Amino acid sequence: MTGLKTIIAAAGLALAGTGAIAAPATTAAPAAATPATAATAPAPAAATPADPLLAADGTPLIKPVQHVGQPTDGWMGIQTQVTKNGETARHFHDVWLVPLITVISLLVLGLLIYAMIRFRAARNPTPSKTSHNTAIEVIWTLVPVLILVAIAVPSIRLLAAQFKPAPAGAVTLKATGNQWYWTYEYPDHGGVAVTANMLKEKGEVPAGTRFRTDADGPRLLAVDNRIVLPVGVPIRLLTTAADVIHSWAVPAFWIKLDAIPGRINETSFTIEKPGLYFGQCSELCGARHAYMPIAVEAVSKEQFAAWIAAKGGKMPGAAAPTTTAATANTGAAAATAPAVPGGTAPAAEGPTVPANGSDALVNVTETPATSNQAAPATKAAFGARGN
Ligand SMILES: [Cu+2]
């Protein structure tokens, strides 16, 4: 009996020992956020590579490009589209609908002018008593019906295509609308989460707080943490909201999907060109509705995998991020973007930037101090200020 107890006790100790050894590995990422721990435990700190899409000083490497993914002064028509559905819709609008309604409008206007001049009282003192003409009535009923049917066929086809479920292997992005910022999750990639707040202008923030620069994007569209999606891979977009109805809309993707509390809406799209694309909340959601922009970086699959690794996540089917896997994922990018030690980026004059090296980790939600807008706790204060 004593022997049995000894064996059980030994087994228990062995298990406890395993746990104690495993613990530092699983908590390595958060531990790296504090400089002291990072200094004493350099090995875990190296496990998460630097964000491949940020420069060492935290500025984004992908810069906004005029006419692409953002509004342009004096531009007529729809933004350049980078998804198949978007291009189909743009073509349908520009090549078919606009010419068609132009011809119809001019035809009706011409008929009106002709009737006003040709049949005016001075020119036509004795009006015709004709009450109906069967042939003309059939024509002016049938022709509009045929035109509407001709428009309906591609319209409904496009509508169906927009709500086609994403195929297997799609990258899932869950966007949650909050008053007044967006939070994102990548549930298939280790639960990587990002909180995106609008960057305010230099004069609108207290000294030392990060503000918008031209590298971030246009005024009212730039955000502190951009989300990243791969090019050429179907994206499954899920939207919901934490408080009131919002709408996740990026014009260049031809995407506008309501985000409704208590519901999850779904659509899918595939980005075909790398770049930086901006959007905005498109459902009137309160005082700061106009100040919850969206910024998406579309990058290669390799860069996306490196970014996911930098955020502490993992690609589906890949092994859990270890030092070896992470290094393999980032490759040259990690080598050229040295990790920022500790929790602070170099404080150059100008904007303060979020820590982005080895410590910009699993959950960006945890760093509200770098945001102009804030995590829910400070939301009320911002609401009271009304700016
Ligand atoms: Cu909103």
mmCIF file of C-alpha atoms and ligand atoms in Angstrom:
data_model
loop_
_atom_site.group_PDB
_atom_site.id
_atom_site.type_symbol
_atom_site.label_atom_id
_atom_site.label_comp_id
_atom_site.label_asym_id
_atom_site.label_seq_id
_atom_site.Cartn_x
_atom_site.Cartn_y
_atom_site.Cartn_z
ATOM 1 C CA MET A 1 0.000 0.000 0.000
ATOM 2 C CA THR A 2 2.788 2.373 0.928
ATOM 3 C CA GLY A 3 4.497 1.456 -2.324
ATOM 4 C CA LEU A 4 1.365 2.347 -4.314
ATOM 5 C CA LYS A 5 1.103 5.717 -2.523
ATOM 6 C CA THR A 6 4.727 6.424 -3.284
ATOM 7 C CA ILE A 7 4.203 5.663 -6.944
ATOM 8 C CA ILE A 8 1.143 7.950 -7.125
ATOM 9 C CA ALA A 9 2.967 10.710 -5.292
ATOM 10 C CA ALA A 10 5.941 10.364 -7.614
ATOM 11 C CA ALA A 11 3.691 10.469 -10.670
ATOM 12 C CA GLY A 12 1.972 13.584 -9.318
ATOM 13 C CA LEU A 13 5.279 15.286 -8.713
ATOM 14 C CA ALA A 14 6.438 14.378 -12.178
ATOM 15 C CA LEU A 15 3.270 15.860 -13.721
ATOM 16 C CA ALA A 16 3.565 19.013 -11.623
ATOM 17 C CA GLY A 17 7.152 19.335 -12.712
ATOM 18 C CA THR A 18 6.178 19.093 -16.364
ATOM 19 C CA GLY A 19 3.609 21.815 -15.860
ATOM 20 C CA ALA A 20 6.102 24.050 -14.156
ATOM 21 C CA ILE A 21 8.493 23.643 -17.038
ATOM 22 C CA ALA A 22 5.798 24.180 -19.660
ATOM 23 C CA ALA A 23 4.419 27.319 -18.038
ATOM 24 C CA PRO A 24 7.135 29.762 -19.082
ATOM 25 C CA ALA A 25 6.802 28.636 -22.675
ATOM 26 C CA THR A 26 3.082 29.341 -22.848
ATOM 27 C CA THR A 27 3.330 32.699 -21.096
ATOM 28 C CA ALA A 28 6.420 33.740 -22.924
ATOM 29 C CA ALA A 29 4.674 36.258 -25.157
ATOM 30 C CA PRO A 30 3.058 38.430 -22.454
ATOM 31 C CA ALA A 31 6.192 38.203 -20.371
ATOM 32 C CA ALA A 32 8.167 39.817 -23.141
ATOM 33 C CA ALA A 33 6.070 42.980 -22.822
ATOM 34 C CA THR A 34 7.838 44.087 -19.667
ATOM 35 C CA PRO A 35 11.441 45.167 -20.110
ATOM 36 C CA ALA A 36 12.641 43.553 -16.886
ATOM 37 C CA THR A 37 11.339 40.139 -17.845
ATOM 38 C CA ALA A 38 12.630 40.495 -21.354
ATOM 39 C CA ALA A 39 16.060 41.218 -20.004
ATOM 40 C CA THR A 40 16.095 38.204 -17.762
ATOM 41 C CA ALA A 41 14.500 35.872 -20.293
ATOM 42 C CA PRO A 42 15.958 36.698 -23.700
ATOM 43 C CA ALA A 43 15.126 33.335 -25.233
ATOM 44 C CA PRO A 44 11.302 33.658 -25.063
ATOM 45 C CA ALA A 45 11.503 37.279 -26.259
ATOM 46 C CA ALA A 46 13.113 36.113 -29.471
ATOM 47 C CA ALA A 47 10.287 33.655 -30.065
ATOM 48 C CA THR A 48 7.970 36.297 -31.515
ATOM 49 C CA PRO A 49 9.390 38.032 -34.570
ATOM 50 C CA ALA A 50 9.049 41.733 -35.267
ATOM 51 C CA ASP A 51 6.019 42.953 -37.189
ATOM 52 C CA PRO A 52 7.188 42.636 -40.803
ATOM 53 C CA LEU A 53 4.912 45.494 -41.891
ATOM 54 C CA LEU A 54 6.249 48.146 -39.534
ATOM 55 C CA ALA A 55 9.580 49.963 -39.621
ATOM 56 C CA ALA A 56 11.757 49.781 -36.534
ATOM 57 C CA ASP A 57 10.352 53.091 -35.321
ATOM 58 C CA GLY A 58 6.769 51.829 -35.661
ATOM 59 C CA THR A 59 5.801 53.677 -38.837
ATOM 60 C CA PRO A 60 3.936 51.551 -41.360
ATOM 61 C CA LEU A 61 5.995 50.327 -44.305
ATOM 62 C CA ILE A 62 3.037 50.253 -46.682
ATOM 63 C CA LYS A 63 2.318 53.862 -47.621
ATOM 64 C CA PRO A 64 -0.968 55.178 -49.006
ATOM 65 C CA VAL A 65 -1.064 55.595 -52.782
ATOM 66 C CA GLN A 66 -3.083 58.313 -54.498
ATOM 67 C CA HIS A 67 -6.214 57.097 -56.324
ATOM 68 C CA VAL A 68 -5.968 53.633 -54.772
ATOM 69 C CA GLY A 69 -8.135 52.536 -51.876
ATOM 70 C CA GLN A 70 -8.993 56.071 -50.869
ATOM 71 C CA PRO A 71 -11.130 58.962 -52.086
ATOM 72 C CA THR A 72 -9.547 61.403 -54.541
ATOM 73 C CA ASP A 73 -10.425 65.061 -55.016
ATOM 74 C CA GLY A 74 -12.388 65.597 -58.211
ATOM 75 C CA TRP A 75 -12.643 61.872 -58.981
ATOM 76 C CA MET A 76 -15.872 60.976 -60.776
ATOM 77 C CA GLY A 77 -17.310 57.516 -60.340
ATOM 78 C CA ILE A 78 -16.458 54.416 -58.402
ATOM 79 C CA GLN A 79 -13.095 53.780 -56.693
ATOM 80 C CA THR A 80 -10.742 51.441 -58.509
ATOM 81 C CA GLN A 81 -11.920 47.950 -57.606
ATOM 82 C CA VAL A 82 -9.599 45.191 -56.426
ATOM 83 C CA THR A 83 -12.073 42.320 -56.089
ATOM 84 C CA LYS A 84 -13.846 40.347 -58.812
ATOM 85 C CA ASN A 85 -17.315 41.341 -57.660
ATOM 86 C CA GLY A 86 -16.198 44.946 -57.363
ATOM 87 C CA GLU A 87 -14.862 44.968 -60.899
ATOM 88 C CA THR A 88 -18.045 43.303 -62.205
ATOM 89 C CA ALA A 89 -20.155 45.914 -60.432
ATOM 90 C CA ARG A 90 -18.002 48.809 -61.643
ATOM 91 C CA HIS A 91 -18.146 47.541 -65.218
ATOM 92 C CA PHE A 92 -21.918 47.022 -64.995
ATOM 93 C CA HIS A 93 -22.378 50.541 -63.607
ATOM 94 C CA ASP A 94 -19.969 52.389 -65.893
ATOM 95 C CA VAL A 95 -20.455 50.502 -69.153
ATOM 96 C CA TRP A 96 -24.143 49.551 -69.017
ATOM 97 C CA LEU A 97 -26.224 51.423 -66.448
ATOM 98 C CA VAL A 98 -24.901 54.960 -66.837
ATOM 99 C CA PRO A 99 -25.061 54.960 -70.687
ATOM 100 C CA LEU A 100 -28.507 53.320 -70.556
ATOM 101 C CA ILE A 101 -30.045 55.852 -68.171
ATOM 102 C CA THR A 102 -28.363 58.658 -70.107
ATOM 103 C CA VAL A 103 -29.979 57.535 -73.372
ATOM 104 C CA ILE A 104 -33.385 57.063 -71.726
ATOM 105 C CA SER A 105 -33.239 60.463 -70.018
ATOM 106 C CA LEU A 106 -32.210 62.227 -73.231
ATOM 107 C CA LEU A 107 -34.936 60.400 -75.200
ATOM 108 C CA VAL A 108 -37.656 61.440 -72.726
ATOM 109 C CA LEU A 109 -36.311 64.992 -72.573
ATOM 110 C CA GLY A 110 -36.267 65.161 -76.384
ATOM 111 C CA LEU A 111 -39.859 63.906 -76.646
ATOM 112 C CA LEU A 112 -40.996 66.474 -74.078
ATOM 113 C CA ILE A 113 -39.306 69.339 -75.883
ATOM 114 C CA TYR A 114 -40.635 68.146 -79.253
ATOM 115 C CA ALA A 115 -44.225 67.914 -77.868
ATOM 116 C CA MET A 116 -43.981 71.330 -76.218
ATOM 117 C CA ILE A 117 -42.867 73.022 -79.433
ATOM 118 C CA ARG A 118 -44.676 71.016 -82.095
ATOM 119 C CA PHE A 119 -48.032 70.840 -80.300
ATOM 120 C CA ARG A 120 -48.099 74.236 -78.624
ATOM 121 C CA ALA A 121 -51.408 76.185 -78.927
ATOM 122 C CA ALA A 122 -50.028 78.683 -81.463
ATOM 123 C CA ARG A 123 -48.709 75.978 -83.805
ATOM 124 C CA ASN A 124 -51.515 73.417 -83.216
ATOM 125 C CA PRO A 125 -54.789 75.333 -82.550
ATOM 126 C CA THR A 126 -57.032 72.256 -83.040
ATOM 127 C CA PRO A 127 -55.820 69.437 -80.755
ATOM 128 C CA SER A 128 -56.218 65.782 -81.760
ATOM 129 C CA LYS A 129 -59.063 63.932 -79.993
ATOM 130 C CA THR A 130 -57.121 60.614 -80.011
ATOM 131 C CA SER A 131 -57.599 58.886 -76.629
ATOM 132 C CA HIS A 132 -55.440 55.766 -77.173
ATOM 133 C CA ASN A 133 -53.295 53.924 -79.668
ATOM 134 C CA THR A 134 -52.942 50.222 -79.008
ATOM 135 C CA ALA A 135 -49.665 49.743 -80.866
ATOM 136 C CA ILE A 136 -47.926 52.602 -79.031
ATOM 137 C CA GLU A 137 -49.258 51.479 -75.643
ATOM 138 C CA VAL A 138 -47.973 47.954 -76.165
ATOM 139 C CA ILE A 139 -44.565 49.312 -77.164
ATOM 140 C CA TRP A 140 -44.210 51.739 -74.245
ATOM 141 C CA THR A 141 -45.147 49.015 -71.813
ATOM 142 C CA LEU A 142 -43.114 46.202 -73.290
ATOM 143 C CA VAL A 143 -39.890 48.072 -73.972
ATOM 144 C CA PRO A 144 -39.408 49.254 -70.337
ATOM 145 C CA VAL A 145 -40.233 45.743 -69.094
ATOM 146 C CA LEU A 146 -37.612 44.240 -71.393
ATOM 147 C CA ILE A 147 -35.055 46.824 -70.286
ATOM 148 C CA LEU A 148 -35.762 46.062 -66.613
ATOM 149 C CA VAL A 149 -35.443 42.314 -67.204
ATOM 150 C CA ALA A 150 -32.159 42.874 -69.021
ATOM 151 C CA ILE A 151 -30.878 44.845 -66.041
ATOM 152 C CA ALA A 152 -32.264 42.410 -63.468
ATOM 153 C CA VAL A 153 -30.409 39.354 -64.757
ATOM 154 C CA PRO A 154 -26.844 40.622 -64.159
ATOM 155 C CA SER A 155 -27.994 42.523 -61.030
ATOM 156 C CA ILE A 156 -29.347 39.432 -59.322
ATOM 157 C CA ARG A 157 -26.347 37.393 -60.431
ATOM 158 C CA LEU A 158 -24.054 39.987 -58.827
ATOM 159 C CA LEU A 159 -26.166 40.083 -55.666
ATOM 160 C CA ALA A 160 -25.924 36.300 -55.336
ATOM 161 C CA ALA A 161 -22.170 36.387 -55.937
ATOM 162 C CA GLN A 162 -21.715 38.906 -53.132
ATOM 163 C CA PHE A 163 -23.245 36.561 -50.592
ATOM 164 C CA LYS A 164 -21.677 33.351 -51.798
ATOM 165 C CA PRO A 165 -20.241 31.559 -48.765
ATOM 166 C CA ALA A 166 -16.477 31.499 -48.601
ATOM 167 C CA PRO A 167 -14.854 28.269 -49.826
ATOM 168 C CA ALA A 168 -12.815 25.988 -47.592
ATOM 169 C CA GLY A 169 -9.416 27.401 -46.798
ATOM 170 C CA ALA A 170 -10.670 30.977 -46.570
ATOM 171 C CA VAL A 171 -9.117 33.358 -44.073
ATOM 172 C CA THR A 172 -11.715 34.364 -41.504
ATOM 173 C CA LEU A 173 -11.760 37.963 -40.324
ATOM 174 C CA LYS A 174 -14.247 38.926 -37.643
ATOM 175 C CA ALA A 175 -14.930 42.655 -37.354
ATOM 176 C CA THR A 176 -16.767 43.993 -34.331
ATOM 177 C CA GLY A 177 -18.127 47.532 -34.344
ATOM 178 C CA ASN A 178 -17.846 49.494 -31.117
ATOM 179 C CA GLN A 179 -18.757 53.089 -30.347
ATOM 180 C CA TRP A 180 -16.479 54.290 -31.960
ATOM 181 C CA TYR A 181 -13.715 51.992 -33.105
ATOM 182 C CA TRP A 182 -13.286 48.549 -34.615
ATOM 183 C CA THR A 183 -11.967 45.407 -33.023
ATOM 184 C CA TYR A 184 -10.835 42.475 -35.145
ATOM 185 C CA GLU A 185 -10.193 38.819 -34.577
ATOM 186 C CA TYR A 186 -8.617 36.100 -36.690
ATOM 187 C CA PRO A 187 -10.284 33.063 -35.096
ATOM 188 C CA ASP A 188 -8.526 30.568 -37.394
ATOM 189 C CA HIS A 189 -5.089 32.052 -36.712
ATOM 190 C CA GLY A 190 -4.663 31.564 -33.018
ATOM 191 C CA GLY A 191 -7.162 34.242 -32.089
ATOM 192 C CA VAL A 192 -4.985 37.169 -33.123
ATOM 193 C CA ALA A 193 -6.857 40.340 -32.142
ATOM 194 C CA VAL A 194 -6.413 43.936 -33.232
ATOM 195 C CA THR A 195 -8.077 47.130 -32.049
ATOM 196 C CA ALA A 196 -8.143 49.970 -34.564
ATOM 197 C CA ASN A 197 -8.724 53.561 -33.549
ATOM 198 C CA MET A 198 -8.683 56.601 -35.793
ATOM 199 C CA LEU A 199 -5.480 58.634 -35.627
ATOM 200 C CA LYS A 200 -6.179 62.247 -34.789
ATOM 201 C CA GLU A 201 -4.395 65.270 -36.203
ATOM 202 C CA LYS A 202 -1.308 66.726 -34.549
ATOM 203 C CA GLY A 203 -3.168 69.647 -32.990
ATOM 204 C CA GLU A 204 -5.921 67.440 -31.594
ATOM 205 C CA VAL A 205 -3.887 65.253 -29.280
ATOM 206 C CA PRO A 206 -1.930 65.946 -26.108
ATOM 207 C CA ALA A 207 1.822 66.287 -26.516
ATOM 208 C CA GLY A 208 3.537 62.923 -26.696
ATOM 209 C CA THR A 209 0.512 61.100 -28.045
ATOM 210 C CA ARG A 210 0.681 59.508 -31.456
ATOM 211 C CA PHE A 211 -0.982 61.523 -34.206
ATOM 212 C CA ARG A 212 -1.609 60.985 -37.905
ATOM 213 C CA THR A 213 1.170 61.453 -40.447
ATOM 214 C CA ASP A 214 0.917 61.137 -44.228
ATOM 215 C CA ALA A 215 2.524 57.709 -43.936
ATOM 216 C CA ASP A 216 -0.538 56.580 -41.974
ATOM 217 C CA GLY A 217 -3.069 57.735 -44.557
ATOM 218 C CA PRO A 218 -5.532 60.539 -45.244
ATOM 219 C CA ARG A 219 -7.173 62.554 -42.461
ATOM 220 C CA LEU A 220 -10.148 60.761 -40.879
ATOM 221 C CA LEU A 221 -9.116 57.484 -42.571
ATOM 222 C CA ALA A 222 -5.805 56.628 -40.907
ATOM 223 C CA VAL A 223 -5.855 54.203 -37.978
ATOM 224 C CA ASP A 224 -3.310 53.255 -35.345
ATOM 225 C CA ASN A 225 -3.431 49.501 -36.029
ATOM 226 C CA ARG A 226 -4.170 48.380 -39.577
ATOM 227 C CA ILE A 227 -5.506 44.956 -40.257
ATOM 228 C CA VAL A 228 -3.689 42.686 -42.671
ATOM 229 C CA LEU A 229 -5.195 40.298 -45.217
ATOM 230 C CA PRO A 230 -3.561 38.076 -47.842
ATOM 231 C CA VAL A 231 -3.951 38.716 -51.565
ATOM 232 C CA GLY A 232 -5.449 35.981 -53.745
ATOM 233 C CA VAL A 233 -6.949 34.080 -50.831
ATOM 234 C CA PRO A 234 -10.727 34.125 -50.217
ATOM 235 C CA ILE A 235 -11.603 36.133 -47.124
ATOM 236 C CA ARG A 236 -14.579 35.196 -44.978
ATOM 237 C CA LEU A 237 -15.779 38.433 -43.392
ATOM 238 C CA LEU A 238 -17.906 38.134 -40.265
ATOM 239 C CA THR A 239 -19.364 41.286 -38.746
ATOM 240 C CA THR A 240 -21.084 41.970 -35.471
ATOM 241 C CA ALA A 241 -21.315 44.837 -33.005
ATOM 242 C CA ALA A 242 -20.912 45.355 -29.297
ATOM 243 C CA ASP A 243 -23.377 48.195 -28.816
ATOM 244 C CA VAL A 244 -25.332 49.652 -31.742
ATOM 245 C CA ILE A 245 -25.537 48.854 -35.459
ATOM 246 C CA HIS A 246 -22.388 49.714 -37.409
ATOM 247 C CA SER A 247 -21.408 48.789 -40.955
ATOM 248 C CA TRP A 248 -18.025 47.591 -42.165
ATOM 249 C CA ALA A 249 -17.433 49.145 -45.568
ATOM 250 C CA VAL A 250 -14.385 49.282 -47.835
ATOM 251 C CA PRO A 251 -15.288 50.783 -51.234
ATOM 252 C CA ALA A 252 -12.344 49.258 -53.136
ATOM 253 C CA PHE A 253 -13.497 45.749 -52.103
ATOM 254 C CA TRP A 254 -17.144 46.454 -52.994
ATOM 255 C CA ILE A 255 -17.919 45.434 -49.433
ATOM 256 C CA LYS A 256 -20.450 46.995 -47.095
ATOM 257 C CA LEU A 257 -21.802 44.681 -44.430
ATOM 258 C CA ASP A 258 -23.908 45.711 -41.462
ATOM 259 C CA ALA A 259 -22.535 44.865 -38.024
ATOM 260 C CA ILE A 260 -25.483 44.137 -35.766
ATOM 261 C CA PRO A 261 -25.389 43.448 -32.014
ATOM 262 C CA GLY A 262 -26.324 39.838 -31.273
ATOM 263 C CA ARG A 263 -25.972 38.723 -34.876
ATOM 264 C CA ILE A 264 -23.154 37.659 -37.133
ATOM 265 C CA ASN A 265 -23.339 38.659 -40.778
ATOM 266 C CA GLU A 266 -21.148 36.947 -43.318
ATOM 267 C CA THR A 267 -19.833 37.633 -46.766
ATOM 268 C CA SER A 268 -16.702 36.788 -48.694
ATOM 269 C CA PHE A 269 -14.325 38.436 -51.106
ATOM 270 C CA THR A 270 -10.878 37.945 -52.582
ATOM 271 C CA ILE A 271 -8.460 40.862 -52.846
ATOM 272 C CA GLU A 272 -6.565 40.708 -56.122
ATOM 273 C CA LYS A 273 -4.006 43.500 -55.733
ATOM 274 C CA PRO A 274 -1.633 44.219 -52.860
ATOM 275 C CA GLY A 275 -2.053 47.661 -51.377
ATOM 276 C CA LEU A 276 -3.543 49.797 -48.672
ATOM 277 C CA TYR A 277 -7.303 50.230 -48.688
ATOM 278 C CA PHE A 278 -9.404 52.523 -46.551
ATOM 279 C CA GLY A 279 -13.042 52.426 -45.529
ATOM 280 C CA GLN A 280 -15.403 53.775 -42.903
ATOM 281 C CA CYS A 281 -18.290 52.760 -40.732
ATOM 282 C CA SER A 282 -21.310 53.189 -42.981
ATOM 283 C CA GLU A 283 -24.195 53.005 -40.544
ATOM 284 C CA LEU A 284 -25.055 56.095 -38.498
ATOM 285 C CA CYS A 285 -24.004 54.847 -35.076
ATOM 286 C CA GLY A 286 -23.734 57.901 -32.856
ATOM 287 C CA ALA A 287 -21.788 61.072 -32.255
ATOM 288 C CA ARG A 288 -18.440 59.768 -33.522
ATOM 289 C CA HIS A 289 -19.808 57.690 -36.404
ATOM 290 C CA ALA A 290 -17.569 59.582 -38.813
ATOM 291 C CA TYR A 291 -14.453 58.779 -36.774
ATOM 292 C CA MET A 292 -14.190 55.000 -36.917
ATOM 293 C CA PRO A 293 -12.286 54.354 -40.134
ATOM 294 C CA ILE A 294 -11.023 51.056 -41.514
ATOM 295 C CA ALA A 295 -7.562 50.450 -42.968
ATOM 296 C CA VAL A 296 -6.630 47.153 -44.609
ATOM 297 C CA GLU A 297 -3.180 46.148 -45.810
ATOM 298 C CA ALA A 298 -3.377 43.518 -48.531
ATOM 299 C CA VAL A 299 -0.090 41.611 -48.694
ATOM 300 C CA SER A 300 1.358 38.385 -50.052
ATOM 301 C CA LYS A 301 0.571 35.106 -48.306
ATOM 302 C CA GLU A 302 4.123 34.951 -46.979
ATOM 303 C CA GLN A 303 3.920 38.446 -45.474
ATOM 304 C CA PHE A 304 0.535 37.608 -43.990
ATOM 305 C CA ALA A 305 1.964 34.501 -42.346
ATOM 306 C CA ALA A 306 4.864 36.566 -40.991
ATOM 307 C CA TRP A 307 2.456 39.174 -39.626
ATOM 308 C CA ILE A 308 0.335 36.497 -37.966
ATOM 309 C CA ALA A 309 3.497 35.081 -36.376
ATOM 310 C CA ALA A 310 4.486 38.566 -35.193
ATOM 311 C CA LYS A 311 1.106 38.897 -33.526
ATOM 312 C CA GLY A 312 1.652 35.635 -31.694
ATOM 313 C CA GLY A 313 -0.813 33.668 -33.807
ATOM 314 C CA LYS A 314 -0.280 30.709 -36.083
ATOM 315 C CA MET A 315 -1.350 29.708 -39.563
ATOM 316 C CA PRO A 316 -4.006 26.974 -39.652
ATOM 317 C CA GLY A 317 -2.315 23.601 -39.864
ATOM 318 C CA ALA A 318 1.038 25.041 -38.844
ATOM 319 C CA ALA A 319 2.756 24.026 -35.661
ATOM 320 C CA ALA A 320 2.447 26.269 -32.653
ATOM 321 C CA PRO A 321 4.781 29.231 -32.961
ATOM 322 C CA THR A 322 8.160 28.243 -31.665
ATOM 323 C CA THR A 323 11.432 30.014 -32.128
ATOM 324 C CA THR A 324 12.267 27.895 -35.148
ATOM 325 C CA ALA A 325 8.887 28.233 -36.845
ATOM 326 C CA ALA A 326 8.681 31.949 -36.218
ATOM 327 C CA THR A 327 12.121 32.567 -37.641
ATOM 328 C CA ALA A 328 11.287 30.507 -40.682
ATOM 329 C CA ASN A 329 8.081 32.461 -41.211
ATOM 330 C CA THR A 330 9.548 35.919 -41.102
ATOM 331 C CA GLY A 331 12.790 35.218 -42.824
ATOM 332 C CA ALA A 332 14.444 38.339 -44.175
ATOM 333 C CA ALA A 333 11.711 40.640 -42.921
ATOM 334 C CA ALA A 334 12.563 39.900 -39.331
ATOM 335 C CA ALA A 335 16.238 40.333 -40.026
ATOM 336 C CA THR A 336 15.794 43.809 -41.497
ATOM 337 C CA ALA A 337 13.320 44.980 -38.873
ATOM 338 C CA PRO A 338 15.095 44.710 -35.554
ATOM 339 C CA ALA A 339 12.909 44.063 -32.570
ATOM 340 C CA VAL A 340 12.284 47.032 -30.358
ATOM 341 C CA PRO A 341 13.429 46.113 -26.888
ATOM 342 C CA GLY A 342 11.087 46.553 -24.020
ATOM 343 C CA GLY A 343 7.682 48.146 -24.151
ATOM 344 C CA THR A 344 8.492 51.466 -25.778
ATOM 345 C CA ALA A 345 9.509 52.439 -29.248
ATOM 346 C CA PRO A 346 12.283 54.999 -29.730
ATOM 347 C CA ALA A 347 10.745 58.329 -28.843
ATOM 348 C CA ALA A 348 11.696 60.531 -31.741
ATOM 349 C CA GLU A 349 10.130 63.959 -31.869
ATOM 350 C CA GLY A 350 6.688 63.753 -33.366
ATOM 351 C CA PRO A 351 4.316 60.910 -32.924
ATOM 352 C CA THR A 352 4.687 58.340 -30.282
ATOM 353 C CA VAL A 353 4.218 55.008 -31.813
ATOM 354 C CA PRO A 354 2.979 51.738 -30.465
ATOM 355 C CA ALA A 355 5.510 49.177 -29.491
ATOM 356 C CA ASN A 356 5.805 47.030 -32.527
ATOM 357 C CA GLY A 357 8.739 44.796 -32.136
ATOM 358 C CA SER A 358 8.896 41.650 -30.170
ATOM 359 C CA ASP A 359 6.356 42.992 -27.761
ATOM 360 C CA ALA A 360 3.469 44.088 -29.984
ATOM 361 C CA LEU A 361 1.847 40.872 -29.213
ATOM 362 C CA VAL A 362 -1.085 38.627 -29.119
ATOM 363 C CA ASN A 363 -3.640 41.223 -28.267
ATOM 364 C CA VAL A 364 -3.295 44.783 -29.379
ATOM 365 C CA THR A 365 -6.403 45.494 -27.345
ATOM 366 C CA GLU A 366 -4.130 45.541 -24.356
ATOM 367 C CA THR A 367 -2.371 48.721 -25.426
ATOM 368 C CA PRO A 368 -5.004 51.467 -25.280
ATOM 369 C CA ALA A 369 -2.391 53.983 -24.238
ATOM 370 C CA THR A 370 -1.188 54.155 -27.820
ATOM 371 C CA SER A 371 -4.655 54.891 -29.134
ATOM 372 C CA ASN A 372 -6.343 58.218 -29.472
ATOM 373 C CA GLN A 373 -9.621 56.562 -28.860
ATOM 374 C CA ALA A 374 -9.645 54.109 -26.126
ATOM 375 C CA ALA A 375 -10.671 50.777 -24.873
ATOM 376 C CA PRO A 376 -14.225 50.560 -23.496
ATOM 377 C CA ALA A 377 -13.238 51.737 -20.026
ATOM 378 C CA THR A 378 -12.401 55.232 -21.182
ATOM 379 C CA LYS A 379 -15.103 55.411 -23.789
ATOM 380 C CA ALA A 380 -17.513 57.372 -21.628
ATOM 381 C CA ALA A 381 -14.948 60.085 -21.107
ATOM 382 C CA PHE A 382 -14.506 60.472 -24.839
ATOM 383 C CA GLY A 383 -18.246 60.515 -25.345
ATOM 384 C CA ALA A 384 -18.535 63.320 -22.819
ATOM 385 C CA ARG A 385 -15.859 65.340 -24.593
ATOM 386 C CA GLY A 386 -17.707 64.859 -27.838
ATOM 387 C CA ASN A 387 -14.624 64.877 -29.981
HETATM 388 CU CU CU B 1 -20.228 52.811 -36.487
#
